[in-house]
Amino acid sequence: MPELRRDPIVGRWVIIATERARRPSDLARCPAPQQPAVCPFCAGQEAKTPPEVYVSGRPPSAPPNSPGWGVRVVPNRFPALKIEGDLDREADGIYDRMNGIGAHEVIVETPEHGRATKDLGDAELTDVLFAFKARVLDLRNDLRFRYILLFKNHGHLAGASLDHAHSQLIALPVVPGLVKEEIEGARRHHALKERCIFCDVVGQERRDRSRLVYENEEFLAFAPYAPRSPFETWIVPKRHESNYEAEPKERLGLCAQALGTTLRRLAAALGDPAYNFIVHSNPLRDPSSQSYHWHIEVMPALSQVAGFEWGSGFHINPVPPEEAAEFLRKVPG
Amino acid sequence: MPELRRDPIVGRWVIIATERARRPSDLARCPAPQQPAVCPFCAGQEAKTPPEVYVSGRPPSAPPNSPGWGVRVVPNRFPALKIEGDLDREADGIYDRMNGIGAHEVIVETPEHGRATKDLGDAELTDVLFAFKARVLDLRNDLRFRYILLFKNHGHLAGASLDHAHSQLIALPVVPGLVKEEIEGARRHHALKERCIFCDVVGQERRDRSRLVYENEEFLAFAPYAPRSPFETWIVPKRHESNYEAEPKERLGLCAQALGTTLRRLAAALGDPAYNFIVHSNPLRDPSSQSYHWHIEVMPALSQVAGFEWGSGFHINPVPPEEAAEFLRKVPG
């Protein structure tokens, strides 16, 4: 059973996922993970994954776990957290621990092995974003969960171990520290100004335009004012909405346009870099907030987290966001 | 001039260090940086660095910036922050910025190119730790600085760009977020219990012994209860002391024994891994605190920061600290 442990000083939780453990000699980081001979995420290989929990595109008459799907969501075969059991929160001397209860799912974005997220058409990427929403709506019924993190690791340097296009979902029994910080920051701004800080940011970026990457009717893609890494890009709805899962499919379609365009431009600008994207949304038990505003943060994996970052939480970024955005406005995508 | 920018939501500062900028095509992360033909940190190459600001071991009669030294501290040739100028804190619309004022120095740990930190004798490593202290005592006279971060990147995967053994110092005009979190957490514990949380941790680790790696009269090396990365090891003084720079040389000697032993054991256990270590100390303007307790955190660079970590601040660690510590107790070092 994986375990959640809390650092007694800063309150940071870590997941001790022993079932993913390797021997010390296997911990060396550099080599890219070997791809399996037969990819478990390809159409026709459905038996190689745990049974699906969501699927799109396959006719209802077809049997489950058979080909014919467009997006397919399955439990992770090597989950960081386990779905069965009780939290059993307990003290361990002065420390705090609980069982590593949670859901860890994989969203297979396409049945075709050779296509990356950036290669998906708008309708296909919309189906992926809709699958995110559908899984959140299902999992939030489980009252043990406080937060669902939706994210993608693309490329070995960004932590992906399989090449086939997929994103991930982890449902957590606690609200993670970084999410709390964001929510608290937004709440402070709202208490002071009675405005949403993200709406203020959207306003300034639309007026200023120097950090703008892409804009459509409903979404803005821009380089944030204080990016942690070169070419970091945020995709933010222009209209205030705190919860990702509250978005109707039409608006997810416009989000897919903004996200797809951003990923294509990053690929063109940087030569298909490894990247992560993370959906930031309001916690599950809060269906709507005046101060928080959901968005997606895309982070190319270009800079190393080194001693300075580990020690300070500061990041050193050699590329001003205005330069990155100007570059991204000019490349095709 | 580098720039400090503040994220308006979470308050995280980033350094936009344009003078370190490269073109987008140069940002690819994987290849190890090429080593210069002649190493600027070797004895005899003193002219290849900015003039030294501290040196140990060279007779006072010898000219500065000549060989004969044991430890040598020089300004970084490609500093993330600049020493000259005013902060010029200002608003940029809804955002906050200031000039990137600070000091960025390199502590060259030995004149010999082929020796790593773990290969230094106790007396040599003590000289390195004493140089850290001497630089803090000098730089804290500059009232623009609020915090000095001492850290080491060893190996390409941990962010080192030169092989020659060196550590770094960055003096900052703000107290970094992670440091504030730690200080706040320790203050809350002290307010509740009138005890230092780190002293409590030292007590439990000494009684429990399952996470202990090494112990001498004054220092404990142990795997923390909630480690972010496999084989993370902390070196903590057993006696309460908040400020690193307050430690007398004899105690730094015992710290050097604990640090050197830890580094040798990590190298033996993991095959000379890349690692970072960070000195965590109380901010400059607070000469002594009942609640905070300085220490060193050593983090082997074995796991990747991926989407989940970026989005949550959570870490997934496949190796329980009890297993890592047991392994480290058994290897030579």
Short mmCIF file of N, CA, C and O in Angstrom, two decimals, chain A residues 67-154:
data_model
loop_
_atom_site.label_atom_id
_atom_site.label_comp_id
_atom_site.label_asym_id
_atom_site.label_seq_id
_atom_site.Cartn_x
_atom_site.Cartn_y
_atom_site.Cartn_z
N PRO A 67 -11.41 -2.45 -29.86
CA PRO A 67 -11.02 -1.28 -30.66
C PRO A 67 -12.23 -0.47 -31.11
O PRO A 67 -13.37 -0.86 -30.86
N GLY A 68 -11.94 0.67 -31.78
CA GLY A 68 -13.01 1.51 -32.29
C GLY A 68 -13.22 2.78 -31.48
O GLY A 68 -14.07 3.59 -31.79
N TRP A 69 -12.39 2.99 -30.46
CA TRP A 69 -12.52 4.16 -29.60
C TRP A 69 -11.68 5.33 -30.13
O TRP A 69 -10.77 5.14 -30.95
N GLY A 70 -11.97 6.51 -29.61
CA GLY A 70 -11.19 7.70 -29.94
C GLY A 70 -10.30 8.11 -28.78
O GLY A 70 -9.10 8.29 -28.90
N VAL A 71 -10.91 8.25 -27.59
CA VAL A 71 -10.18 8.51 -26.34
C VAL A 71 -10.54 7.38 -25.39
O VAL A 71 -11.71 6.95 -25.35
N ARG A 72 -9.56 6.89 -24.63
CA ARG A 72 -9.83 5.76 -23.73
C ARG A 72 -9.14 6.04 -22.40
O ARG A 72 -7.95 6.39 -22.38
N VAL A 73 -9.86 5.94 -21.31
CA VAL A 73 -9.28 6.18 -19.98
C VAL A 73 -9.23 4.86 -19.22
O VAL A 73 -10.24 4.15 -19.13
N VAL A 74 -8.05 4.54 -18.69
CA VAL A 74 -7.86 3.29 -17.94
C VAL A 74 -7.10 3.58 -16.65
O VAL A 74 -6.34 4.56 -16.57
N PRO A 75 -7.31 2.77 -15.62
CA PRO A 75 -6.47 2.93 -14.42
C PRO A 75 -5.00 2.70 -14.77
O PRO A 75 -4.68 1.88 -15.63
N ASN A 76 -4.12 3.43 -14.11
CA ASN A 76 -2.68 3.25 -14.32
C ASN A 76 -2.27 1.87 -13.79
O ASN A 76 -2.69 1.47 -12.71
N ARG A 77 -1.50 1.14 -14.56
CA ARG A 77 -1.07 -0.20 -14.13
C ARG A 77 -0.09 -0.14 -12.98
O ARG A 77 0.09 -1.11 -12.24
N PHE A 78 0.64 0.98 -12.84
CA PHE A 78 1.59 1.15 -11.74
C PHE A 78 1.19 2.41 -10.97
O PHE A 78 1.89 3.42 -11.01
N PRO A 79 0.05 2.36 -10.28
CA PRO A 79 -0.49 3.60 -9.71
C PRO A 79 0.34 4.12 -8.55
O PRO A 79 0.90 3.35 -7.77
N ALA A 80 0.44 5.45 -8.47
CA ALA A 80 1.11 6.09 -7.33
C ALA A 80 0.23 5.98 -6.10
O ALA A 80 0.72 6.02 -4.98
N LEU A 81 -1.09 5.87 -6.30
CA LEU A 81 -2.03 5.76 -5.18
C LEU A 81 -3.02 4.65 -5.50
O LEU A 81 -3.29 4.37 -6.67
N LYS A 82 -3.59 4.04 -4.47
CA LYS A 82 -4.51 2.92 -4.67
C LYS A 82 -5.94 3.35 -4.39
O LYS A 82 -6.20 4.10 -3.46
N ILE A 83 -6.87 2.83 -5.18
CA ILE A 83 -8.27 3.24 -5.06
C ILE A 83 -8.98 2.56 -3.89
O ILE A 83 -9.91 3.12 -3.31
N GLU A 84 -8.53 1.36 -3.49
CA GLU A 84 -9.27 0.61 -2.45
C GLU A 84 -8.69 0.88 -1.07
O GLU A 84 -7.46 0.90 -0.91
N GLY A 85 -9.54 1.00 -0.07
CA GLY A 85 -9.08 1.08 1.31
C GLY A 85 -9.49 2.36 2.00
O GLY A 85 -10.11 3.25 1.41
N ASP A 86 -9.11 2.45 3.25
CA ASP A 86 -9.43 3.63 4.04
C ASP A 86 -8.17 4.46 4.24
O ASP A 86 -7.05 3.95 4.15
N LEU A 87 -8.36 5.72 4.56
CA LEU A 87 -7.21 6.62 4.69
C LEU A 87 -6.37 6.28 5.93
O LEU A 87 -5.15 6.37 5.89
N ASP A 88 -7.07 5.86 7.03
CA ASP A 88 -6.34 5.53 8.26
C ASP A 88 -5.31 6.60 8.62
O ASP A 88 -4.12 6.31 8.80
N ARG A 89 -5.76 7.85 8.73
CA ARG A 89 -4.86 8.92 9.15
C ARG A 89 -4.31 8.60 10.53
O ARG A 89 -5.08 8.24 11.42
N GLU A 90 -3.00 8.71 10.72
CA GLU A 90 -2.46 8.41 12.05
C GLU A 90 -1.16 9.16 12.32
O GLU A 90 -0.49 9.61 11.40
N ALA A 91 -0.85 9.26 13.62
CA ALA A 91 0.41 9.86 14.03
C ALA A 91 1.48 8.78 14.02
O ALA A 91 1.21 7.61 14.30
N ASP A 92 2.71 9.17 13.69
CA ASP A 92 3.85 8.26 13.76
C ASP A 92 4.88 9.05 14.58
O ASP A 92 5.72 9.75 14.04
N GLY A 93 4.73 8.97 15.91
CA GLY A 93 5.51 9.88 16.78
C GLY A 93 5.05 11.30 16.48
O GLY A 93 3.86 11.59 16.46
N ILE A 94 6.00 12.18 16.17
CA ILE A 94 5.64 13.57 15.86
C ILE A 94 5.18 13.74 14.42
O ILE A 94 4.80 14.83 14.01
N TYR A 95 5.25 12.66 13.63
CA TYR A 95 4.93 12.78 12.20
C TYR A 95 3.48 12.40 11.91
O TYR A 95 2.80 11.79 12.74
N ASP A 96 3.03 12.72 10.69
CA ASP A 96 1.68 12.38 10.25
C ASP A 96 1.75 11.52 8.99
O ASP A 96 2.52 11.82 8.08
N ARG A 97 0.92 10.49 8.95
CA ARG A 97 0.85 9.66 7.76
C ARG A 97 -0.59 9.23 7.50
O ARG A 97 -1.44 9.28 8.40
N MET A 98 -0.85 8.80 6.27
CA MET A 98 -2.12 8.12 5.98
C MET A 98 -1.86 7.19 4.81
O MET A 98 -0.82 7.25 4.14
N ASN A 99 -2.79 6.28 4.59
CA ASN A 99 -2.64 5.38 3.45
C ASN A 99 -2.72 6.16 2.15
O ASN A 99 -3.41 7.18 2.06
N GLY A 100 -2.03 5.67 1.17
CA GLY A 100 -2.00 6.34 -0.13
C GLY A 100 -3.21 6.00 -0.96
O GLY A 100 -3.13 5.29 -1.95
N ILE A 101 -4.37 6.55 -0.52
CA ILE A 101 -5.63 6.28 -1.23
C ILE A 101 -5.82 7.35 -2.29
O ILE A 101 -5.63 8.54 -2.02
N GLY A 102 -6.23 6.93 -3.46
CA GLY A 102 -6.47 7.90 -4.51
C GLY A 102 -6.72 7.15 -5.81
O GLY A 102 -6.69 5.92 -5.84
N ALA A 103 -6.97 7.90 -6.86
CA ALA A 103 -7.12 7.27 -8.18
C ALA A 103 -5.99 7.76 -9.05
O ALA A 103 -5.55 8.91 -8.94
N HIS A 104 -5.46 6.90 -9.88
CA HIS A 104 -4.40 7.27 -10.83
C HIS A 104 -4.79 6.67 -12.17
O HIS A 104 -4.75 5.46 -12.34
N GLU A 105 -5.21 7.52 -13.08
CA GLU A 105 -5.73 7.04 -14.37
C GLU A 105 -4.92 7.61 -15.52
O GLU A 105 -4.27 8.65 -15.39
N VAL A 106 -4.98 6.91 -16.64
CA VAL A 106 -4.29 7.34 -17.85
C VAL A 106 -5.34 7.66 -18.91
O VAL A 106 -6.24 6.84 -19.15
N ILE A 107 -5.25 8.84 -19.50
CA ILE A 107 -6.14 9.22 -20.58
C ILE A 107 -5.38 9.00 -21.89
O ILE A 107 -4.47 9.76 -22.22
N VAL A 108 -5.71 7.93 -22.60
CA VAL A 108 -5.06 7.65 -23.89
C VAL A 108 -5.75 8.53 -24.92
O VAL A 108 -6.96 8.43 -25.13
N GLU A 109 -4.96 9.43 -25.54
CA GLU A 109 -5.57 10.53 -26.29
C GLU A 109 -5.97 10.17 -27.71
O GLU A 109 -6.75 10.88 -28.34
N THR A 110 -5.39 9.10 -28.22
CA THR A 110 -5.67 8.67 -29.59
C THR A 110 -5.32 7.19 -29.70
O THR A 110 -4.39 6.73 -29.02
N PRO A 111 -6.02 6.44 -30.55
CA PRO A 111 -5.63 5.03 -30.73
C PRO A 111 -4.37 4.87 -31.59
O PRO A 111 -3.78 3.80 -31.61
N GLU A 112 -3.96 5.95 -32.28
CA GLU A 112 -2.84 5.84 -33.22
C GLU A 112 -1.52 6.17 -32.54
O GLU A 112 -1.35 7.25 -31.98
N HIS A 113 -0.56 5.27 -32.67
CA HIS A 113 0.68 5.37 -31.91
C HIS A 113 1.53 6.58 -32.29
O HIS A 113 2.15 7.21 -31.44
N GLY A 114 1.58 6.90 -33.55
CA GLY A 114 2.56 7.90 -34.00
C GLY A 114 2.12 9.34 -33.85
O GLY A 114 2.88 10.25 -34.18
N ARG A 115 0.91 9.58 -33.34
CA ARG A 115 0.42 10.96 -33.30
C ARG A 115 0.57 11.55 -31.90
O ARG A 115 0.13 10.98 -30.92
N ALA A 116 1.19 12.72 -31.85
CA ALA A 116 1.34 13.43 -30.57
C ALA A 116 0.11 14.30 -30.33
O ALA A 116 -0.70 14.52 -31.24
N THR A 117 -0.01 14.84 -29.14
CA THR A 117 -1.14 15.70 -28.80
C THR A 117 -1.25 16.86 -29.78
O THR A 117 -2.34 17.23 -30.20
N LYS A 118 -0.11 17.43 -30.15
CA LYS A 118 -0.13 18.57 -31.06
C LYS A 118 -0.65 18.19 -32.46
O LYS A 118 -1.07 19.06 -33.22
N ASP A 119 -0.60 16.89 -32.80
CA ASP A 119 -1.06 16.45 -34.11
C ASP A 119 -2.56 16.18 -34.16
O ASP A 119 -3.11 15.93 -35.23
N LEU A 120 -3.21 16.21 -33.00
CA LEU A 120 -4.65 15.93 -32.98
C LEU A 120 -5.41 17.10 -33.58
O LEU A 120 -5.04 18.26 -33.40
N GLY A 121 -6.51 16.79 -34.30
CA GLY A 121 -7.39 17.84 -34.79
C GLY A 121 -8.16 18.47 -33.64
O GLY A 121 -8.21 17.91 -32.53
N ASP A 122 -8.75 19.63 -33.90
CA ASP A 122 -9.48 20.33 -32.83
C ASP A 122 -10.56 19.44 -32.21
O ASP A 122 -10.74 19.44 -30.98
N ALA A 123 -11.27 18.69 -33.05
CA ALA A 123 -12.36 17.86 -32.52
C ALA A 123 -11.79 16.74 -31.65
O ALA A 123 -12.35 16.42 -30.59
N GLU A 124 -10.66 16.18 -32.07
CA GLU A 124 -10.05 15.11 -31.27
C GLU A 124 -9.54 15.63 -29.93
O GLU A 124 -9.73 14.99 -28.89
N LEU A 125 -8.89 16.79 -29.96
CA LEU A 125 -8.37 17.34 -28.70
C LEU A 125 -9.53 17.76 -27.79
O LEU A 125 -9.45 17.65 -26.57
N THR A 126 -10.63 18.22 -28.40
CA THR A 126 -11.82 18.54 -27.60
C THR A 126 -12.32 17.29 -26.90
O THR A 126 -12.71 17.34 -25.72
N ASP A 127 -12.30 16.16 -27.59
CA ASP A 127 -12.73 14.90 -26.96
C ASP A 127 -11.83 14.54 -25.77
O ASP A 127 -12.30 14.01 -24.77
N VAL A 128 -10.53 14.83 -25.89
CA VAL A 128 -9.61 14.58 -24.77
C VAL A 128 -10.00 15.47 -23.59
O VAL A 128 -10.13 15.01 -22.45
N LEU A 129 -10.20 16.77 -23.86
CA LEU A 129 -10.55 17.70 -22.78
C LEU A 129 -11.91 17.35 -22.17
O LEU A 129 -12.13 17.51 -20.96
N PHE A 130 -12.82 16.83 -23.01
CA PHE A 130 -14.12 16.41 -22.49
C PHE A 130 -13.97 15.16 -21.62
O PHE A 130 -14.67 15.02 -20.60
N ALA A 131 -13.05 14.27 -21.99
CA ALA A 131 -12.79 13.08 -21.16
C ALA A 131 -12.27 13.50 -19.79
O ALA A 131 -12.66 12.93 -18.76
N PHE A 132 -11.40 14.53 -19.74
CA PHE A 132 -10.93 15.07 -18.44
C PHE A 132 -12.15 15.43 -17.57
O PHE A 132 -12.26 15.04 -16.41
N LYS A 133 -13.07 16.20 -18.19
CA LYS A 133 -14.25 16.66 -17.46
C LYS A 133 -15.10 15.48 -16.98
O LYS A 133 -15.53 15.44 -15.83
N ALA A 134 -15.31 14.52 -17.87
CA ALA A 134 -16.16 13.37 -17.52
C ALA A 134 -15.58 12.59 -16.35
O ALA A 134 -16.29 12.16 -15.44
N ARG A 135 -14.26 12.43 -16.34
CA ARG A 135 -13.63 11.69 -15.24
C ARG A 135 -13.72 12.47 -13.92
O ARG A 135 -13.92 11.88 -12.86
N VAL A 136 -13.56 13.79 -13.98
CA VAL A 136 -13.70 14.59 -12.75
C VAL A 136 -15.12 14.46 -12.22
O VAL A 136 -15.34 14.25 -11.01
N LEU A 137 -16.12 14.57 -13.11
CA LEU A 137 -17.51 14.49 -12.67
C LEU A 137 -17.80 13.13 -12.03
O LEU A 137 -18.57 13.03 -11.07
N ASP A 138 -17.19 12.07 -12.55
CA ASP A 138 -17.40 10.75 -11.95
C ASP A 138 -16.68 10.64 -10.60
O ASP A 138 -17.26 10.26 -9.59
N LEU A 139 -15.40 10.99 -10.60
CA LEU A 139 -14.58 10.75 -9.39
C LEU A 139 -14.94 11.66 -8.22
O LEU A 139 -14.70 11.32 -7.07
N ARG A 140 -15.54 12.80 -8.51
CA ARG A 140 -15.85 13.70 -7.39
C ARG A 140 -16.96 13.13 -6.52
O ARG A 140 -17.19 13.61 -5.41
N ASN A 141 -17.65 12.08 -6.99
CA ASN A 141 -18.65 11.41 -6.15
C ASN A 141 -18.02 10.64 -5.01
O ASN A 141 -18.69 10.28 -4.04
N ASP A 142 -16.73 10.35 -5.14
CA ASP A 142 -16.02 9.63 -4.08
C ASP A 142 -15.58 10.66 -3.03
O ASP A 142 -14.68 11.48 -3.28
N LEU A 143 -16.20 10.61 -1.87
CA LEU A 143 -16.01 11.69 -0.89
C LEU A 143 -14.65 11.66 -0.22
O LEU A 143 -14.29 12.59 0.51
N ARG A 144 -13.87 10.60 -0.45
CA ARG A 144 -12.51 10.59 0.11
C ARG A 144 -11.60 11.58 -0.62
O ARG A 144 -10.55 11.97 -0.12
N PHE A 145 -11.97 11.95 -1.83
CA PHE A 145 -11.08 12.79 -2.65
C PHE A 145 -11.36 14.27 -2.46
O PHE A 145 -12.51 14.71 -2.42
N ARG A 146 -10.27 15.05 -2.36
CA ARG A 146 -10.39 16.50 -2.19
C ARG A 146 -9.97 17.26 -3.44
O ARG A 146 -10.33 18.39 -3.65
N TYR A 147 -9.10 16.63 -4.25
CA TYR A 147 -8.57 17.35 -5.41
C TYR A 147 -8.25 16.35 -6.51
O TYR A 147 -7.82 15.23 -6.22
N ILE A 148 -8.47 16.76 -7.75
CA ILE A 148 -8.08 15.92 -8.89
C ILE A 148 -7.11 16.72 -9.75
O ILE A 148 -7.44 17.82 -10.21
N LEU A 149 -5.92 16.18 -9.92
CA LEU A 149 -4.93 16.86 -10.74
C LEU A 149 -4.89 16.20 -12.12
O LEU A 149 -4.70 14.99 -12.23
N LEU A 150 -5.09 17.01 -13.15
CA LEU A 150 -5.03 16.56 -14.54
C LEU A 150 -3.75 17.11 -15.13
O LEU A 150 -3.49 18.32 -15.04
N PHE A 151 -2.94 16.24 -15.71
CA PHE A 151 -1.66 16.72 -16.23
C PHE A 151 -1.15 15.82 -17.33
O PHE A 151 -1.62 14.71 -17.51
N LYS A 152 -0.15 16.35 -18.03
CA LYS A 152 0.46 15.58 -19.10
C LYS A 152 1.97 15.70 -19.03
O LYS A 152 2.50 16.79 -18.82
N ASN A 153 2.65 14.58 -19.16
CA ASN A 153 4.10 14.55 -19.33
C ASN A 153 4.37 14.12 -20.77
O ASN A 153 3.99 13.01 -21.15
N HIS A 154 4.99 14.96 -21.55
CA HIS A 154 5.33 14.59 -22.93
C HIS A 154 6.83 14.56 -23.09
O HIS A 154 7.50 15.57 -22.87
#
